Tab-separated table of C-alpha atoms in Angstrom:
chain	number	residue	atom	x	y	z
A	21	GLU	CA	0.151	0.121	-0.071
A	22	ALA	CA	1.414	3.546	-1.069
A	23	GLN	CA	1.884	5.529	2.198
A	24	VAL	CA	3.714	8.118	4.156
A	25	THR	CA	4.300	7.056	7.548
A	26	GLN	CA	5.538	9.221	10.607
A	27	ASN	CA	6.676	8.187	14.059
A	28	PRO	CA	6.038	8.856	16.741
A	29	ARG	CA	2.099	9.930	16.465
A	30	TYR	CA	2.141	11.573	19.790
A	31	LEU	CA	5.093	12.864	21.796
A	32	ILE	CA	5.175	14.795	24.913
A	33	THR	CA	8.717	16.239	25.928
A	34	VAL	CA	10.240	18.977	27.887
A	35	THR	CA	12.021	22.138	26.718
A	36	GLY	CA	15.408	21.540	25.476
A	37	LYS	CA	15.393	17.770	25.178
A	38	LYS	CA	16.279	17.017	21.577
A	39	LEU	CA	13.820	14.658	19.526
A	40	THR	CA	13.434	13.303	16.118
A	41	VAL	CA	10.282	12.614	14.222
A	42	THR	CA	10.589	10.119	11.384
A	43	CYS	CA	9.062	10.116	7.961
A	44	SER	CA	9.005	7.533	5.392
A	45	GLN	CA	7.513	7.201	2.198
A	46	ASN	CA	7.289	3.847	-0.138
A	47	MET	CA	6.238	5.507	-3.462
A	48	ASN	CA	9.710	6.485	-4.692
A	49	HIS	CA	8.843	10.215	-4.500
A	50	GLU	CA	11.590	12.446	-5.269
A	51	TYR	CA	10.033	15.664	-3.210
A	52	MET	CA	9.366	15.341	0.529
A	53	SER	CA	8.210	18.276	3.018
A	54	TRP	CA	7.515	19.007	6.683
A	55	TYR	CA	4.608	21.218	7.622
A	56	ARG	CA	3.199	22.498	10.782
A	57	GLN	CA	-0.387	22.914	11.739
A	58	ASP	CA	-1.773	25.674	13.996
A	59	PRO	CA	-5.202	26.633	14.562
A	60	GLY	CA	-6.186	29.471	12.336
A	61	LEU	CA	-2.872	29.358	10.405
A	62	GLY	CA	-3.356	26.279	8.239
A	63	LEU	CA	-0.249	24.217	6.897
A	64	ARG	CA	3.189	26.012	7.205
A	65	GLN	CA	5.899	24.536	5.321
A	66	ILE	CA	8.920	23.998	7.563
A	67	TYR	CA	11.560	22.529	5.154
A	68	TYR	CA	11.318	20.851	1.866
A	69	SER	CA	13.655	18.400	0.008
A	70	MET	CA	13.621	18.009	-3.951
A	71	ASN	CA	16.031	14.823	-3.922
A	72	VAL	CA	18.497	13.118	-1.851
A	73	GLU	CA	21.179	15.560	-0.204
A	74	VAL	CA	19.054	18.591	-1.307
A	75	THR	CA	17.184	20.347	1.269
A	76	ASP	CA	15.785	24.072	1.765
A	77	LYS	CA	14.100	26.062	4.111
A	78	GLY	CA	10.181	26.770	4.031
A	79	ASP	CA	8.365	29.637	5.545
A	80	VAL	CA	9.025	28.609	9.210
A	81	PRO	CA	12.573	26.886	9.522
A	82	GLU	CA	13.747	28.376	12.736
A	83	GLY	CA	14.156	25.656	15.467
A	84	TYR	CA	14.307	22.849	13.147
A	85	LYS	CA	16.662	20.609	11.064
A	86	VAL	CA	16.314	18.071	8.572
A	87	SER	CA	18.283	15.304	6.557
A	88	ARG	CA	17.677	13.407	3.227
A	89	LYS	CA	20.385	10.722	3.284
A	90	GLU	CA	18.113	8.213	1.587
A	91	LYS	CA	15.065	8.918	-0.933
A	92	ARG	CA	12.438	7.309	1.291
A	93	ASN	CA	13.360	9.291	4.715
A	94	PHE	CA	13.221	12.653	5.601
A	95	PRO	CA	13.392	13.083	9.482
A	96	LEU	CA	12.556	16.189	11.355
A	97	ILE	CA	15.267	17.060	14.271
A	98	LEU	CA	14.262	19.553	16.752
A	99	GLU	CA	17.666	20.172	18.488
A	100	SER	CA	16.266	22.073	21.590
A	101	PRO	CA	12.823	22.047	21.576
A	102	SER	CA	10.661	25.047	23.088
A	103	PRO	CA	6.986	25.508	24.071
A	104	ASN	CA	6.180	27.355	20.961
A	105	GLN	CA	6.946	24.429	19.063
A	106	THR	CA	4.059	22.559	20.118
A	107	SER	CA	1.966	21.744	17.189
A	108	LEU	CA	0.589	19.290	14.727
A	109	TYR	CA	3.339	18.079	12.555
A	110	PHE	CA	2.682	16.500	8.801
A	111	CYS	CA	5.182	15.022	6.311
A	112	ALA	CA	4.551	15.113	2.690
A	113	SER	CA	5.708	13.654	-0.430
A	114	SER	CA	5.172	13.944	-4.234
A	115	LEU	CA	6.357	12.635	-7.151
A	116	SER	CA	8.953	15.557	-8.236
A	117	GLY	CA	7.236	18.595	-6.381
A	118	GLY	CA	6.183	21.750	-8.497
A	119	GLY	CA	2.489	21.383	-8.929
A	120	GLU	CA	2.264	17.512	-8.263
A	121	THR	CA	-0.207	16.040	-5.769
A	122	GLN	CA	0.972	15.681	-2.155
A	123	TYR	CA	0.535	12.814	-0.147
A	124	PHE	CA	0.383	13.304	3.632
A	125	GLY	CA	1.384	11.072	6.566
A	126	PRO	CA	-0.742	10.771	9.549
A	127	GLY	CA	0.831	13.642	11.516
A	128	THR	CA	2.463	13.743	14.930
A	129	ARG	CA	1.109	15.740	17.714
A	130	LEU	CA	3.914	17.186	19.702
A	131	LEU	CA	3.670	19.041	22.977
A	132	VAL	CA	6.840	20.688	24.735
A	133	LEU	CA	6.371	21.346	28.230
B	26	GLY	CA	6.042	35.720	0.452
B	27	GLN	CA	2.991	34.690	-1.129
B	28	GLN	CA	-0.245	34.621	0.730
B	29	VAL	CA	-3.307	32.747	0.306
B	30	MET	CA	-6.628	33.675	1.991
B	31	GLN	CA	-9.798	31.625	2.458
B	32	ILE	CA	-12.994	32.728	3.635
B	33	PRO	CA	-14.983	31.802	5.635
B	34	GLN	CA	-13.094	30.630	8.482
B	35	TYR	CA	-16.040	28.420	9.852
B	36	GLN	CA	-19.398	27.669	8.498
B	37	HIS	CA	-22.075	25.696	10.058
B	38	VAL	CA	-24.675	24.284	7.769
B	39	GLN	CA	-27.851	22.186	8.099
B	40	GLU	CA	-27.665	18.825	6.209
B	41	GLY	CA	-29.044	19.306	2.827
B	42	GLU	CA	-27.729	22.814	2.621
B	43	ASP	CA	-25.199	24.042	0.091
B	44	PHE	CA	-21.728	25.380	1.156
B	45	THR	CA	-19.155	27.507	-0.643
B	46	THR	CA	-15.528	28.445	0.321
B	47	TYR	CA	-13.554	30.833	-1.458
B	48	CYS	CA	-9.789	31.118	-1.876
B	49	ASN	CA	-8.054	34.196	-2.876
B	50	SER	CA	-4.620	35.574	-3.813
B	51	SER	CA	-3.170	39.044	-4.364
B	52	THR	CA	-1.246	37.675	-7.435
B	53	THR	CA	-1.902	35.437	-10.392
B	54	LEU	CA	-1.642	31.790	-9.767
B	55	SER	CA	-0.254	29.014	-12.188
B	56	ASN	CA	-2.258	26.315	-10.235
B	57	ILE	CA	-4.418	25.838	-7.228
B	58	GLN	CA	-5.065	22.334	-5.241
B	59	TRP	CA	-7.635	21.785	-2.856
B	60	TYR	CA	-7.522	19.462	0.050
B	61	LYS	CA	-9.897	17.963	2.675
B	62	GLN	CA	-8.890	17.273	6.239
B	63	ARG	CA	-11.401	15.299	8.444
B	64	PRO	CA	-11.496	15.818	11.965
B	65	GLY	CA	-8.237	14.081	13.567
B	66	GLY	CA	-6.982	13.056	10.056
B	67	HIS	CA	-4.327	14.191	7.453
B	68	PRO	CA	-4.972	16.252	4.335
B	69	VAL	CA	-6.183	14.274	1.320
B	70	PHE	CA	-5.995	15.726	-2.084
B	71	LEU	CA	-9.216	16.571	-3.895
B	72	ILE	CA	-8.512	18.152	-7.130
B	73	GLN	CA	-6.186	20.600	-9.065
B	74	LEU	CA	-7.154	23.391	-11.256
B	75	VAL	CA	-4.756	24.875	-13.753
B	76	LYS	CA	-6.658	26.680	-16.612
B	77	SER	CA	-8.452	30.131	-16.370
B	78	GLY	CA	-11.867	29.539	-15.773
B	79	GLU	CA	-11.521	26.005	-15.368
B	80	VAL	CA	-14.506	24.169	-13.532
B	81	LYS	CA	-14.411	20.795	-12.420
B	82	LYS	CA	-16.993	18.377	-10.750
B	83	GLN	CA	-16.598	15.587	-8.385
B	84	LYS	CA	-20.041	14.165	-7.578
B	85	ARG	CA	-21.583	16.852	-5.301
B	86	LEU	CA	-18.486	19.138	-5.321
B	87	THR	CA	-17.728	21.769	-7.945
B	88	PHE	CA	-14.367	23.461	-8.329
B	89	GLN	CA	-13.633	26.695	-10.125
B	90	PHE	CA	-10.673	28.788	-10.929
B	91	GLY	CA	-11.293	32.262	-11.819
B	92	GLU	CA	-10.879	33.913	-14.973
B	93	ALA	CA	-7.991	36.084	-13.674
B	94	LYS	CA	-6.456	33.030	-12.053
B	95	LYS	CA	-6.329	34.758	-8.585
B	96	ASN	CA	-9.232	33.227	-7.105
B	97	SER	CA	-10.938	29.824	-6.911
B	98	SER	CA	-13.794	28.298	-5.184
B	99	LEU	CA	-15.240	24.831	-3.907
B	100	HIS	CA	-19.143	24.442	-3.530
B	101	ILE	CA	-20.826	21.610	-2.341
B	102	THR	CA	-24.350	21.052	-2.963
B	103	ALA	CA	-26.697	19.274	-0.398
B	104	THR	CA	-24.146	18.763	2.212
B	105	GLN	CA	-24.072	15.421	4.102
B	106	THR	CA	-22.477	14.705	7.533
B	107	THR	CA	-19.549	12.994	5.640
B	108	ASP	CA	-18.435	16.404	4.253
B	109	VAL	CA	-17.410	17.661	7.711
B	110	GLY	CA	-13.884	18.829	7.742
B	111	THR	CA	-11.547	21.619	6.826
B	112	TYR	CA	-11.013	22.486	3.077
B	113	PHE	CA	-7.705	24.004	2.354
B	114	CYS	CA	-6.562	25.547	-0.914
B	115	ALA	CA	-2.947	25.618	-1.697
B	116	ALA	CA	-1.361	27.616	-4.314
B	117	LEU	CA	1.911	27.029	-6.247
B	118	ASP	CA	4.579	29.672	-5.057
B	119	ASN	CA	6.222	32.243	-7.224
B	120	TYR	CA	9.058	29.928	-7.638
B	121	GLY	CA	6.937	26.899	-8.868
B	122	GLN	CA	8.508	24.542	-6.171
B	123	ASN	CA	6.323	24.575	-3.186
B	124	PHE	CA	2.573	25.185	-2.392
B	125	VAL	CA	1.346	27.826	0.019
B	126	PHE	CA	-1.629	26.614	1.929
B	127	GLY	CA	-4.526	28.758	2.762
B	128	PRO	CA	-5.704	29.035	6.612
B	129	GLY	CA	-8.644	26.428	5.693
B	130	THR	CA	-12.585	26.603	6.047
B	131	ARG	CA	-13.811	24.246	8.675
B	132	LEU	CA	-17.197	23.091	7.742
B	133	SER	CA	-19.685	21.555	10.092
B	134	VAL	CA	-22.742	19.720	9.226
B	135	LEU	CA	-25.933	19.411	11.365
B	136	PRO	CA	-27.916	16.263	10.904
């Protein structure tokens, strides 16, 4: 089954404790992206990757890191989480970006205390 | 950066009533996509519009792209409880690489 998976689905952590949210897709998509969703603000892009070893900042990259060592995986790293990063996070992938349909993962709900 | 606006933010309708959400941009859009997110779920692609004045239908859903390619609408005829969710439009940014999402319209359907 074609899908985008994220782990964990729910996470409660404390300020400053490094964490990683994994994202994996099995569709051989070149383009992957991370969004955060906050009430009233819709989906805001954090980082995106056009292909392996190619990543770029989205609209709200501060406090986040990503890597794309393999085509299928695109982890999101919070080196020192803060309460303002409490949010719902979605990973998405598409065949090649630039107007292609995006397929979203199930989401990761993060609470930073 | 490019901004995409949606109205209304919320809409409550009685089952069987029609519903329309509007997506607007200050700049000309190359294309626009619509997504639906059920409560507790993730966004799911509905449709993409590319041509000026384009109209596409999916059963009770009608999507339209404005003649000037600066706005779009999603109309649902005779809403059902299964239509509940948040509807997002997304416009391709000026670099043609990423989509900018609107804030969404949350639809509630009362049985």
